[in-house]
mmCIF file of C-alpha atoms and ligand atoms in Angstrom:
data_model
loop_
_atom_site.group_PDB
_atom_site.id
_atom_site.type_symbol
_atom_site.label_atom_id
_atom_site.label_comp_id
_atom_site.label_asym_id
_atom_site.label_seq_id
_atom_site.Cartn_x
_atom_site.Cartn_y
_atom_site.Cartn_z
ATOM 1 C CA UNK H 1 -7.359 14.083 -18.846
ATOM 2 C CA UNK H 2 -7.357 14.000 -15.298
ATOM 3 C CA UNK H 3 -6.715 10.916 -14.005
ATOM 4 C CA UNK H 4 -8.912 8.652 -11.787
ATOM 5 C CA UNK H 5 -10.228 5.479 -11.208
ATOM 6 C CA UNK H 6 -12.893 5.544 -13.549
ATOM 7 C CA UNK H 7 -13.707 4.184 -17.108
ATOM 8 C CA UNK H 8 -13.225 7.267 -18.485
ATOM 9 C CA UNK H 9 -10.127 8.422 -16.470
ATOM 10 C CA UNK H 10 -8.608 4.927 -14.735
ATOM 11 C CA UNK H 11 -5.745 2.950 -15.294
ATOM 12 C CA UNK H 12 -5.994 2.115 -18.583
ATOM 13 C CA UNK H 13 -5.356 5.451 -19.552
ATOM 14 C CA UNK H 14 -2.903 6.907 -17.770
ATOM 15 C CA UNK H 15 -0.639 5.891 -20.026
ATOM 16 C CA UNK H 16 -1.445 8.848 -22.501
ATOM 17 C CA UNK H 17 -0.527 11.031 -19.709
ATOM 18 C CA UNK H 18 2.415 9.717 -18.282
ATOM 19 C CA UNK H 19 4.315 7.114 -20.611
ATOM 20 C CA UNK H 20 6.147 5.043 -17.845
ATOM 21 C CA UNK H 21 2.991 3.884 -17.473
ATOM 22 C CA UNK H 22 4.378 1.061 -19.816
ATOM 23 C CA UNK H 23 7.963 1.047 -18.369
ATOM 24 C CA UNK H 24 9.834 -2.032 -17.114
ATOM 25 C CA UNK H 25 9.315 -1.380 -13.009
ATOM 26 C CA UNK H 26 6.238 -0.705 -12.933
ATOM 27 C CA UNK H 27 4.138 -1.242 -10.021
ATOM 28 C CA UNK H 28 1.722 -3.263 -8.045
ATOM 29 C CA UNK H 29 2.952 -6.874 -9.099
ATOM 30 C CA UNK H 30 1.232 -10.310 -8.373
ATOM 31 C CA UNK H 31 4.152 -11.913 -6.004
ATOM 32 C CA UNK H 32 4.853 -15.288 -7.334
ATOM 33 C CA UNK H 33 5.956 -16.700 -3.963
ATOM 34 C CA UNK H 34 7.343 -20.056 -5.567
ATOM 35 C CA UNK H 35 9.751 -17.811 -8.117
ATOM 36 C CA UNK H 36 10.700 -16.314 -5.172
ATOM 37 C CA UNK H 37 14.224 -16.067 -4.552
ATOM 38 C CA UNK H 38 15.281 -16.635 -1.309
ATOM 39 C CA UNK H 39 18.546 -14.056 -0.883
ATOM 40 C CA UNK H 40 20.292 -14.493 2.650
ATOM 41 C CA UNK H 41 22.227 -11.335 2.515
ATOM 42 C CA UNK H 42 18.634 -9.447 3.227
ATOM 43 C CA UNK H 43 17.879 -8.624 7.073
ATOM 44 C CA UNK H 44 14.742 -7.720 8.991
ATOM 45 C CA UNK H 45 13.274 -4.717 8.137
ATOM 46 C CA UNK H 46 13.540 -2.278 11.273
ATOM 47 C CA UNK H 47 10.991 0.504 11.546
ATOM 48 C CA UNK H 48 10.925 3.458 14.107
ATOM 49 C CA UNK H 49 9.017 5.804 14.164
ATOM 50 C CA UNK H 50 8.073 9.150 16.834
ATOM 51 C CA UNK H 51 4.330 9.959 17.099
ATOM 52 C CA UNK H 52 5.145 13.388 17.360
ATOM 53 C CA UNK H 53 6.264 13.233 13.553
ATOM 54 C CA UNK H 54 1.987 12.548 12.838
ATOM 55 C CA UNK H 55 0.774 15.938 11.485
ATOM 56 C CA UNK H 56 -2.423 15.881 9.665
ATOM 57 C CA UNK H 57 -4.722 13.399 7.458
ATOM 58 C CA UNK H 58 -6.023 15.072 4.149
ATOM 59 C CA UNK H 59 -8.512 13.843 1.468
ATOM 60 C CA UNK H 60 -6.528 14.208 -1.932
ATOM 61 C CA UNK H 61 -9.518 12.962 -3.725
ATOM 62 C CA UNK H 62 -7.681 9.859 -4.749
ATOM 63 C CA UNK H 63 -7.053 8.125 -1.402
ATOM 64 C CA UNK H 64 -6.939 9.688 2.188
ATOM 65 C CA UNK H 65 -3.557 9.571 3.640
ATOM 66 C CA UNK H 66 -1.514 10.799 6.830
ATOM 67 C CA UNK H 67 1.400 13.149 6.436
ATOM 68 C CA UNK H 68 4.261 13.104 8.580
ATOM 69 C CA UNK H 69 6.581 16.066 9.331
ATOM 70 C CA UNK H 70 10.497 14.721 7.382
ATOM 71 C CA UNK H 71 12.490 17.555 8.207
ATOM 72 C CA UNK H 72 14.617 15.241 10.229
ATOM 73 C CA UNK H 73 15.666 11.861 11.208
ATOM 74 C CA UNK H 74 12.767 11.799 13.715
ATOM 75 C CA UNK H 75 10.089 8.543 12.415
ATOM 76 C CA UNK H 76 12.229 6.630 10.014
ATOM 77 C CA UNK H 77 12.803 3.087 8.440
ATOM 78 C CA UNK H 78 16.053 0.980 7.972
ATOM 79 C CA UNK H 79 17.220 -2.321 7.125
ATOM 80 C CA UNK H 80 15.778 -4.929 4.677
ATOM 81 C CA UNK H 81 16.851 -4.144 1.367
ATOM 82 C CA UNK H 82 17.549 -0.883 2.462
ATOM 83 C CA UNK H 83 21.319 0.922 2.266
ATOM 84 C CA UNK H 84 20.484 3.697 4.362
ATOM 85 C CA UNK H 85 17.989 5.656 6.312
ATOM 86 C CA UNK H 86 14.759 6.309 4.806
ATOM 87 C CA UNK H 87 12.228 8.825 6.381
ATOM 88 C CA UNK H 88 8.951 8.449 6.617
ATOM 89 C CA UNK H 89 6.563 10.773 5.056
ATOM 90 C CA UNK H 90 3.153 9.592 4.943
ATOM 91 C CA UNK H 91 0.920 6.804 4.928
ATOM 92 C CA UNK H 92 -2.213 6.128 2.757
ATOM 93 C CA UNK H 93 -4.631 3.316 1.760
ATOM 94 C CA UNK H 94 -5.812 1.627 -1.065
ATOM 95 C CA UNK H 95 -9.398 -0.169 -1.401
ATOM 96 C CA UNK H 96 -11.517 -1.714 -3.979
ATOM 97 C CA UNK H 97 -15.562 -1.507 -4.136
ATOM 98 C CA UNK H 98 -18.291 -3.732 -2.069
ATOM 99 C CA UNK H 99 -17.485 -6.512 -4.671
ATOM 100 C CA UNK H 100 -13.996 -6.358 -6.096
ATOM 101 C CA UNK H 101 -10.341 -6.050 -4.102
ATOM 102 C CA UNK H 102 -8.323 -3.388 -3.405
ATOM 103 C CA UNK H 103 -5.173 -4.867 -1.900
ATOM 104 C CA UNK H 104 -3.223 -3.664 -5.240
ATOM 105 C CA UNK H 105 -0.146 -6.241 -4.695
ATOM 106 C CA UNK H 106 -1.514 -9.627 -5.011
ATOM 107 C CA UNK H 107 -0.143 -12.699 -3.506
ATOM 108 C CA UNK H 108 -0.154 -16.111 -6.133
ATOM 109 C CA UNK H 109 -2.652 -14.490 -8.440
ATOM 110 C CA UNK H 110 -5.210 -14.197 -5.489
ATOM 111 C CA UNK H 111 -5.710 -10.110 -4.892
ATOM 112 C CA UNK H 112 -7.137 -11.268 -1.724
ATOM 113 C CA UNK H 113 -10.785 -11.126 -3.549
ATOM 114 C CA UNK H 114 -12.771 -12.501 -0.336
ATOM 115 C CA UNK H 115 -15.581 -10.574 0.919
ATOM 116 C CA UNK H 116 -16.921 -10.958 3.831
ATOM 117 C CA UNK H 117 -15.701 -14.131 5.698
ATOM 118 C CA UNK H 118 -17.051 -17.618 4.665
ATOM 119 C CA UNK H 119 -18.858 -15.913 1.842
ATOM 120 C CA UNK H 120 -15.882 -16.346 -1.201
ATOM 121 C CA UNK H 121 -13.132 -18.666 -0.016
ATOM 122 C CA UNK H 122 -10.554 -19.390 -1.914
ATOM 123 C CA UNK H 123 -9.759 -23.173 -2.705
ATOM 124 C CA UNK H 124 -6.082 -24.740 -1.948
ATOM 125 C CA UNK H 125 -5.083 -27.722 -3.481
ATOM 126 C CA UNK H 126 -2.706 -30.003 -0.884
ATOM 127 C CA UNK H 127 -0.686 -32.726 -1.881
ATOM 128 C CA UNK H 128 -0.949 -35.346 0.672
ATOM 129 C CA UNK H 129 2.153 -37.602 1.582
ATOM 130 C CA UNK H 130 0.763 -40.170 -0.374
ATOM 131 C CA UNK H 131 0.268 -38.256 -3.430
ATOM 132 C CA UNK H 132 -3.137 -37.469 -3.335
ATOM 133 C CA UNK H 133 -4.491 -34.211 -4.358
ATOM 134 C CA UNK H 134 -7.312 -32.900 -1.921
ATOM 135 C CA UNK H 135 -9.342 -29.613 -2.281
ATOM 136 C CA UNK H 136 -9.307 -27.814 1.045
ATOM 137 C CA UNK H 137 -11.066 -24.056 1.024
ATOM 138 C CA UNK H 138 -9.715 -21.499 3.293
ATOM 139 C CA UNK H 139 -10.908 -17.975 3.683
ATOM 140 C CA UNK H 140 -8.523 -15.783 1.834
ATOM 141 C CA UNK H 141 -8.358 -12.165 3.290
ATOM 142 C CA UNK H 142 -7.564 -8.869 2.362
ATOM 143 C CA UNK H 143 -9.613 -5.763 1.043
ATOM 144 C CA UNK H 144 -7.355 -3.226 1.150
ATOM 145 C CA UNK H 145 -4.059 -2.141 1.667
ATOM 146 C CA UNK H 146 -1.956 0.425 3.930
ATOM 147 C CA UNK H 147 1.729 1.530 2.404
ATOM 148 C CA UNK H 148 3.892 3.539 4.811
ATOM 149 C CA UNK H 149 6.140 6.016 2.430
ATOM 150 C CA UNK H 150 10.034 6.638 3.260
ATOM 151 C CA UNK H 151 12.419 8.928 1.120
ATOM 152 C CA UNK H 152 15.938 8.172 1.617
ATOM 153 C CA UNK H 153 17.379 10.910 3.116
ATOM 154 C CA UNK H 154 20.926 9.700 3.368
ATOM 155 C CA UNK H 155 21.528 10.667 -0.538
ATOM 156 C CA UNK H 156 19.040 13.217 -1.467
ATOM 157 C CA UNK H 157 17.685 16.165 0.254
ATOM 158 C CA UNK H 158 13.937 16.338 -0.330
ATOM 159 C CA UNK H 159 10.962 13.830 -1.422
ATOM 160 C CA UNK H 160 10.458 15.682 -4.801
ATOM 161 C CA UNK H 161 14.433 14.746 -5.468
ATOM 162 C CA UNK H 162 14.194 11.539 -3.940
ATOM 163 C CA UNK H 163 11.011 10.498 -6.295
ATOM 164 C CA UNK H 164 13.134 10.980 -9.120
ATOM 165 C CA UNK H 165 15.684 8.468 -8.026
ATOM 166 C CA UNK H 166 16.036 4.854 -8.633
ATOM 167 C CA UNK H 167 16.337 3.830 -4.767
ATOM 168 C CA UNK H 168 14.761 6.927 -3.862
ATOM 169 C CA UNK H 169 11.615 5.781 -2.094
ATOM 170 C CA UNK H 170 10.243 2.916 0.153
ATOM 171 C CA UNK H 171 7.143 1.754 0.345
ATOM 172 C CA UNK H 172 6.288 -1.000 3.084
ATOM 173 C CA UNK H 173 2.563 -2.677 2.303
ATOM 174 C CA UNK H 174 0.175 -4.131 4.653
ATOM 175 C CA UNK H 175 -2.321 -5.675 3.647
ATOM 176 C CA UNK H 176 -5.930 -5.471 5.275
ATOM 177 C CA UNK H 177 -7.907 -8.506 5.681
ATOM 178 C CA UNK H 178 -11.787 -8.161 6.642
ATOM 179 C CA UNK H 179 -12.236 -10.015 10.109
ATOM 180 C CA UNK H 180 -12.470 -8.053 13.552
ATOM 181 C CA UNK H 181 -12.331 -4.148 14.195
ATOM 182 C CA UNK H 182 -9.109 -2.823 13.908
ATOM 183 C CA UNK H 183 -8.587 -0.623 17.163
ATOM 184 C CA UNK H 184 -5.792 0.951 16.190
ATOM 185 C CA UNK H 185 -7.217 1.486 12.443
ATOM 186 C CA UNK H 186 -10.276 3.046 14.190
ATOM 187 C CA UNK H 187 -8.512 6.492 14.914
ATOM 188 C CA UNK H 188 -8.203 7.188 11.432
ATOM 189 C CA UNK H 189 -11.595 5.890 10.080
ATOM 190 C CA UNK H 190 -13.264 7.963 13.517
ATOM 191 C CA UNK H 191 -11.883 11.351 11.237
ATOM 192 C CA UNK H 192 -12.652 10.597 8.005
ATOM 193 C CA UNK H 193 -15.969 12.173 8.498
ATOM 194 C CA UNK H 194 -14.084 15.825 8.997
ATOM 195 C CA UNK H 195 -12.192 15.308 5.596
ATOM 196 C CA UNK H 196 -15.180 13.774 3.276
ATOM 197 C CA UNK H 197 -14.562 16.624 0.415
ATOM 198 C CA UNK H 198 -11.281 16.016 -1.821
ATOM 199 C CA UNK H 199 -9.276 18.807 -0.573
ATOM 200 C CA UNK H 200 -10.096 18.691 3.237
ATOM 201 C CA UNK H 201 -7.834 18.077 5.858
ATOM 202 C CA UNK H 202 -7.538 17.657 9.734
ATOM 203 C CA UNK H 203 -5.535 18.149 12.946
ATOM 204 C CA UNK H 204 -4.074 14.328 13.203
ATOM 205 C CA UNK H 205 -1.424 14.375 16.156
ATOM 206 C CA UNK H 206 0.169 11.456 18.143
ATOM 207 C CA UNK H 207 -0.092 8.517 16.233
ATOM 208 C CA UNK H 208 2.656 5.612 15.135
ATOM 209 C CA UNK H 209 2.131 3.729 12.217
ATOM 210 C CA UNK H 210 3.748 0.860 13.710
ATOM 211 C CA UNK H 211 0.691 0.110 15.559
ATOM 212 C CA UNK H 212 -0.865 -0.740 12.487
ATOM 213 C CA UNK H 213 1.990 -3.578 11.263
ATOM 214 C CA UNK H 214 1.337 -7.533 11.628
ATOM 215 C CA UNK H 215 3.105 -9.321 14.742
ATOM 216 C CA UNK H 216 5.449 -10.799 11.833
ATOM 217 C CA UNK H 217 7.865 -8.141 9.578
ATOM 218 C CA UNK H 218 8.222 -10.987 7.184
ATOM 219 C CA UNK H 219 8.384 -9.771 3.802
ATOM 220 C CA UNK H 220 8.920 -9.979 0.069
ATOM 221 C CA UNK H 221 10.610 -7.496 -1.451
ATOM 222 C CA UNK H 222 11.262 -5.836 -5.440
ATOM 223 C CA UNK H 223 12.242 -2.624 -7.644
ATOM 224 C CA UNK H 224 9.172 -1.042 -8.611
ATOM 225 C CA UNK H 225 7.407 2.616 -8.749
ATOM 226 C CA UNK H 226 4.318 4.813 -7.469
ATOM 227 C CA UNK H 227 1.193 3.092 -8.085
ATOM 228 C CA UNK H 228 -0.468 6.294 -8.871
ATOM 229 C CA UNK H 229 0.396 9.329 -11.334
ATOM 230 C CA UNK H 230 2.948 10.567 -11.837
ATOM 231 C CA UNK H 231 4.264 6.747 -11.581
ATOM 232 C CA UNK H 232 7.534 7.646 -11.117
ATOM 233 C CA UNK H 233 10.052 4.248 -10.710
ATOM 234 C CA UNK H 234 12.164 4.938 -7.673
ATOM 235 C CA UNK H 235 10.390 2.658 -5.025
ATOM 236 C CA UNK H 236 11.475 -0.231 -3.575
ATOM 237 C CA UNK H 237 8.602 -2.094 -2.507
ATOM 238 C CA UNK H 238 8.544 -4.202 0.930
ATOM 239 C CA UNK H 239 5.137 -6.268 0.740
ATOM 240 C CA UNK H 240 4.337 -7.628 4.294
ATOM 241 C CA UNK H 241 3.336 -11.389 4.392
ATOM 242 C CA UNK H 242 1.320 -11.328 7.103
ATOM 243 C CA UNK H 243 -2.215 -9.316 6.865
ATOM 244 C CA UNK H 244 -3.571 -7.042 9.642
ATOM 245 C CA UNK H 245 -7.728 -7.050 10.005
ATOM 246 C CA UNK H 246 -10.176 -4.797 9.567
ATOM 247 C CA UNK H 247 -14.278 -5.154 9.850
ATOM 248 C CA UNK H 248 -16.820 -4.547 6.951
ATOM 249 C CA UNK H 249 -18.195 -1.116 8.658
ATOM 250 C CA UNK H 250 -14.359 0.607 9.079
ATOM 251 C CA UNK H 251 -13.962 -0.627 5.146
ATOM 252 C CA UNK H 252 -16.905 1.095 4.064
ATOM 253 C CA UNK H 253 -15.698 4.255 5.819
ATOM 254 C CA UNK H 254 -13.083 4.888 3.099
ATOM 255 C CA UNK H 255 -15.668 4.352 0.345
ATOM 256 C CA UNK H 256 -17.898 6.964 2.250
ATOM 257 C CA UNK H 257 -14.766 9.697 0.918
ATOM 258 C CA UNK H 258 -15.956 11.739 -1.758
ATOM 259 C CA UNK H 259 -13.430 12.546 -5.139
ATOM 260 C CA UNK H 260 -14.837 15.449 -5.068
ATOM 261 C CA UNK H 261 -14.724 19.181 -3.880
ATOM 262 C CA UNK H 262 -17.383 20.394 -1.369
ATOM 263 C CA UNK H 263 -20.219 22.024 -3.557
ATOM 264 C CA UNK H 264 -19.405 19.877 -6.252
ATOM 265 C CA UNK H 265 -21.857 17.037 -7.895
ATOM 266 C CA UNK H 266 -20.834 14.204 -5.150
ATOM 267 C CA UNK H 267 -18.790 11.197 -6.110
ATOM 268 C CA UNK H 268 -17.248 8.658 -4.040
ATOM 269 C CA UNK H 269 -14.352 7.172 -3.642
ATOM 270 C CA UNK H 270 -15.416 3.509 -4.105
ATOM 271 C CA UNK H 271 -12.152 2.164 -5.903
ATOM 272 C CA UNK H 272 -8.883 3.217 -5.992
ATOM 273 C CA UNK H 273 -6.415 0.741 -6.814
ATOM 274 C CA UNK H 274 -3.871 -0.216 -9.936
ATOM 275 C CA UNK H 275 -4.660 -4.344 -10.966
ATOM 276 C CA UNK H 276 -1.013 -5.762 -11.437
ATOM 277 C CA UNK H 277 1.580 -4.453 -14.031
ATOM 278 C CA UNK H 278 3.727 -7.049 -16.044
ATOM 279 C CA UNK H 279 7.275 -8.497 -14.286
ATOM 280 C CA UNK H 280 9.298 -8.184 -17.345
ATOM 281 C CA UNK H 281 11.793 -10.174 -15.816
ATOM 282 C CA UNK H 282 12.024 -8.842 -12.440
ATOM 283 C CA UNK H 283 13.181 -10.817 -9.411
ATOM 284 C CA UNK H 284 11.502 -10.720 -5.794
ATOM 285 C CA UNK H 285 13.106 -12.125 -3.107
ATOM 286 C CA UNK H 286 11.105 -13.345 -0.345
ATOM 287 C CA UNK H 287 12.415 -12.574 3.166
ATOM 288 C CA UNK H 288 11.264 -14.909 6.040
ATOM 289 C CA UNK H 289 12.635 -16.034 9.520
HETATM 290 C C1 9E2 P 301 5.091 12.266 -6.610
HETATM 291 C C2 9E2 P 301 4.952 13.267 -5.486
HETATM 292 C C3 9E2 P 301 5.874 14.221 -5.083
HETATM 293 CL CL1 9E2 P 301 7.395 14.504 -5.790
HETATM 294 C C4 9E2 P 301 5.315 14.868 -3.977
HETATM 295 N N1 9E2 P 301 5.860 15.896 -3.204
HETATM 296 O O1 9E2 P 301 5.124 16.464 -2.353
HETATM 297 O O2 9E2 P 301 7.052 16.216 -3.331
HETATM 298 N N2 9E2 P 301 4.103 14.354 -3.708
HETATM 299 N N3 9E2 P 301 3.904 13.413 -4.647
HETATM 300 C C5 9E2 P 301 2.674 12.672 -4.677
HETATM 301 C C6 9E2 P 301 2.975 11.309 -4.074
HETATM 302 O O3 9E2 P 301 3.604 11.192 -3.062
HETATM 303 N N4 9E2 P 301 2.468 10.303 -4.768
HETATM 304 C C7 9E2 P 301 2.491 8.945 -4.428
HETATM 305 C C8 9E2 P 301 1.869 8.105 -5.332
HETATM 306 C C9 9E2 P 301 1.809 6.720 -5.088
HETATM 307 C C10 9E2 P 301 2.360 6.206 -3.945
HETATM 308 S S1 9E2 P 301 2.266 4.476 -3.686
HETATM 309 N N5 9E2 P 301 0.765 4.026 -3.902
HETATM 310 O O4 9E2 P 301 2.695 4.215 -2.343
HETATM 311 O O5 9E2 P 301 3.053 3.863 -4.733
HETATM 312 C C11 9E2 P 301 3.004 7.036 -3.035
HETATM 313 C C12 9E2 P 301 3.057 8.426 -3.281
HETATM 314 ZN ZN1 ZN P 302 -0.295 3.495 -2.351
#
């Protein structure tokens, strides 16, 4: 089997490849923000990173992502949850078809399903202060997700070591909500067309990922693992609250990426993320200012 995001090859079978599949931090979760734990001892999250560090952005078939060079100290993130430095190594997205979500976490069972805006819109129910329960619909937003990779390279020497560990990785998420253009966002989606084929990559020089975070760092934040093969539980997951926009037309760029090799029978990428794995009994502590 290799895996995917199809019937044949998706989620739901990736356990009979790789068993942790079923283990007890697995990842993306829905975040429960009222069982959210408030924990005061957790600080802002601090990132900082060099655009020299930006190398190149590669199709691996299952998402298109942006590698960084981590042979030193030079783009890193610290703070948070965090005991230590942890360099960053590449970023990548996550999006779901025309008509489903892709934003992998979810946020009180919503997985950000609205389309375009006004067309879904998700209903809220208010209390008012004199007990009365009113309906009141708001447009709920996001499509996709970025998540910015670190390896903590105060304890172990490499990524591949570092992946093996239980606080070995950290993974910040953004989540992308469809609205206006995304400027910044645009630099990426303007080269996608050079790495369409699984296997291509580019020249991609002079970029910080920071420019693609929300005005607000706040943040929830839990012990969880890749959410992709090989699955591995050694990330601890920082889940942005606040959503960054993107249009309809730079979406449908990243379903315009093939999962295939050039020459092969053409397939695109239209899906590629995990729906969320059980909490056994996790606890997620919500970090706001
Ligand atoms: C596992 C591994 C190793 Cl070790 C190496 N390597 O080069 O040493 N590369 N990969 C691949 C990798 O990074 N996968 C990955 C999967 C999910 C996510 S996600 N969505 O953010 O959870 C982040 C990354
Ligand atoms: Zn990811």
């Amino acid at each position: 089997l290799h895996w995917g995001y199809d019937e044949h090859n998706g989620p739901s079978h990736w356990k009979e490849v790789f068993p942790v599949a079923n283990g007890d931090r697995q990842s993306p979760i829905d975040i429960k923000t009222t069982e959210a734990k408030y924990d005061p001892s957790l600080r802002p999250i601090s990132p900082n990173y060099d655009p020299t560090s930006a190398k190149v952005i590669l199709n691996n078939g299952h998402s298109t992502s942006v590698e960084f060079d981590d042979a030193e100290n030079k783009s890193v993130l610290i703070g948070g949850p965090l005991a230590g430095t942890y360099r960053l190594r590449q970023i990548h997205f996550h999006w779901g078809s025309s008509d489903d979500a892709g934003s992998e976490h979810a946020v009180d069972g919503m997985k950000y399903a609205a389309e375009e805006p006004g067309e879904m819109e998700c209903k809220e129910l208010i209390v008012t202060s004199h007990g009365e329960t009113k309906v009141s619909s708001t447009s709920c937003g996001a499509q996709e997700v970025l998540h910015v990779v670190h390896w903590n390279a105060d304890r172990y020497s490499s990524f591949v070591e570092a992946a093996r560990q239980p606080d070995g990785l950290a993974v910040m998420a953004v989540f992308l909500k469809i609205g206006e253009c995304n400027p910044q966002l645009k630099k990426i989606t303007d080269r996608l067309d050079a790495i369409r084929a699984k296997g291509k990559r580019a020249l991609f020089t002079n970029f910080d990922p920071s420019c693609l975070l929300p005005r607000s760092l706040d943040y929830w934040t839990y012990f969880g693992s890749l959410t992709v093969p090989p699955l591995l539980e050694s990330v601890v997951w920082i889940v942005l609250r606040e959503p960054i926009s993107v249009c309809s037309e730079q979406l449908a760029k990243f379903r315009s990426l093939l999962c295939t090799g050039e020459g092969e029978a053409a397939c695109y990428l239209l899906r590629n993320y995990r729906p969320p794995q059980p909490l056994k009994g996790r606890e997620i502590n919500p970090v706001v200012w």
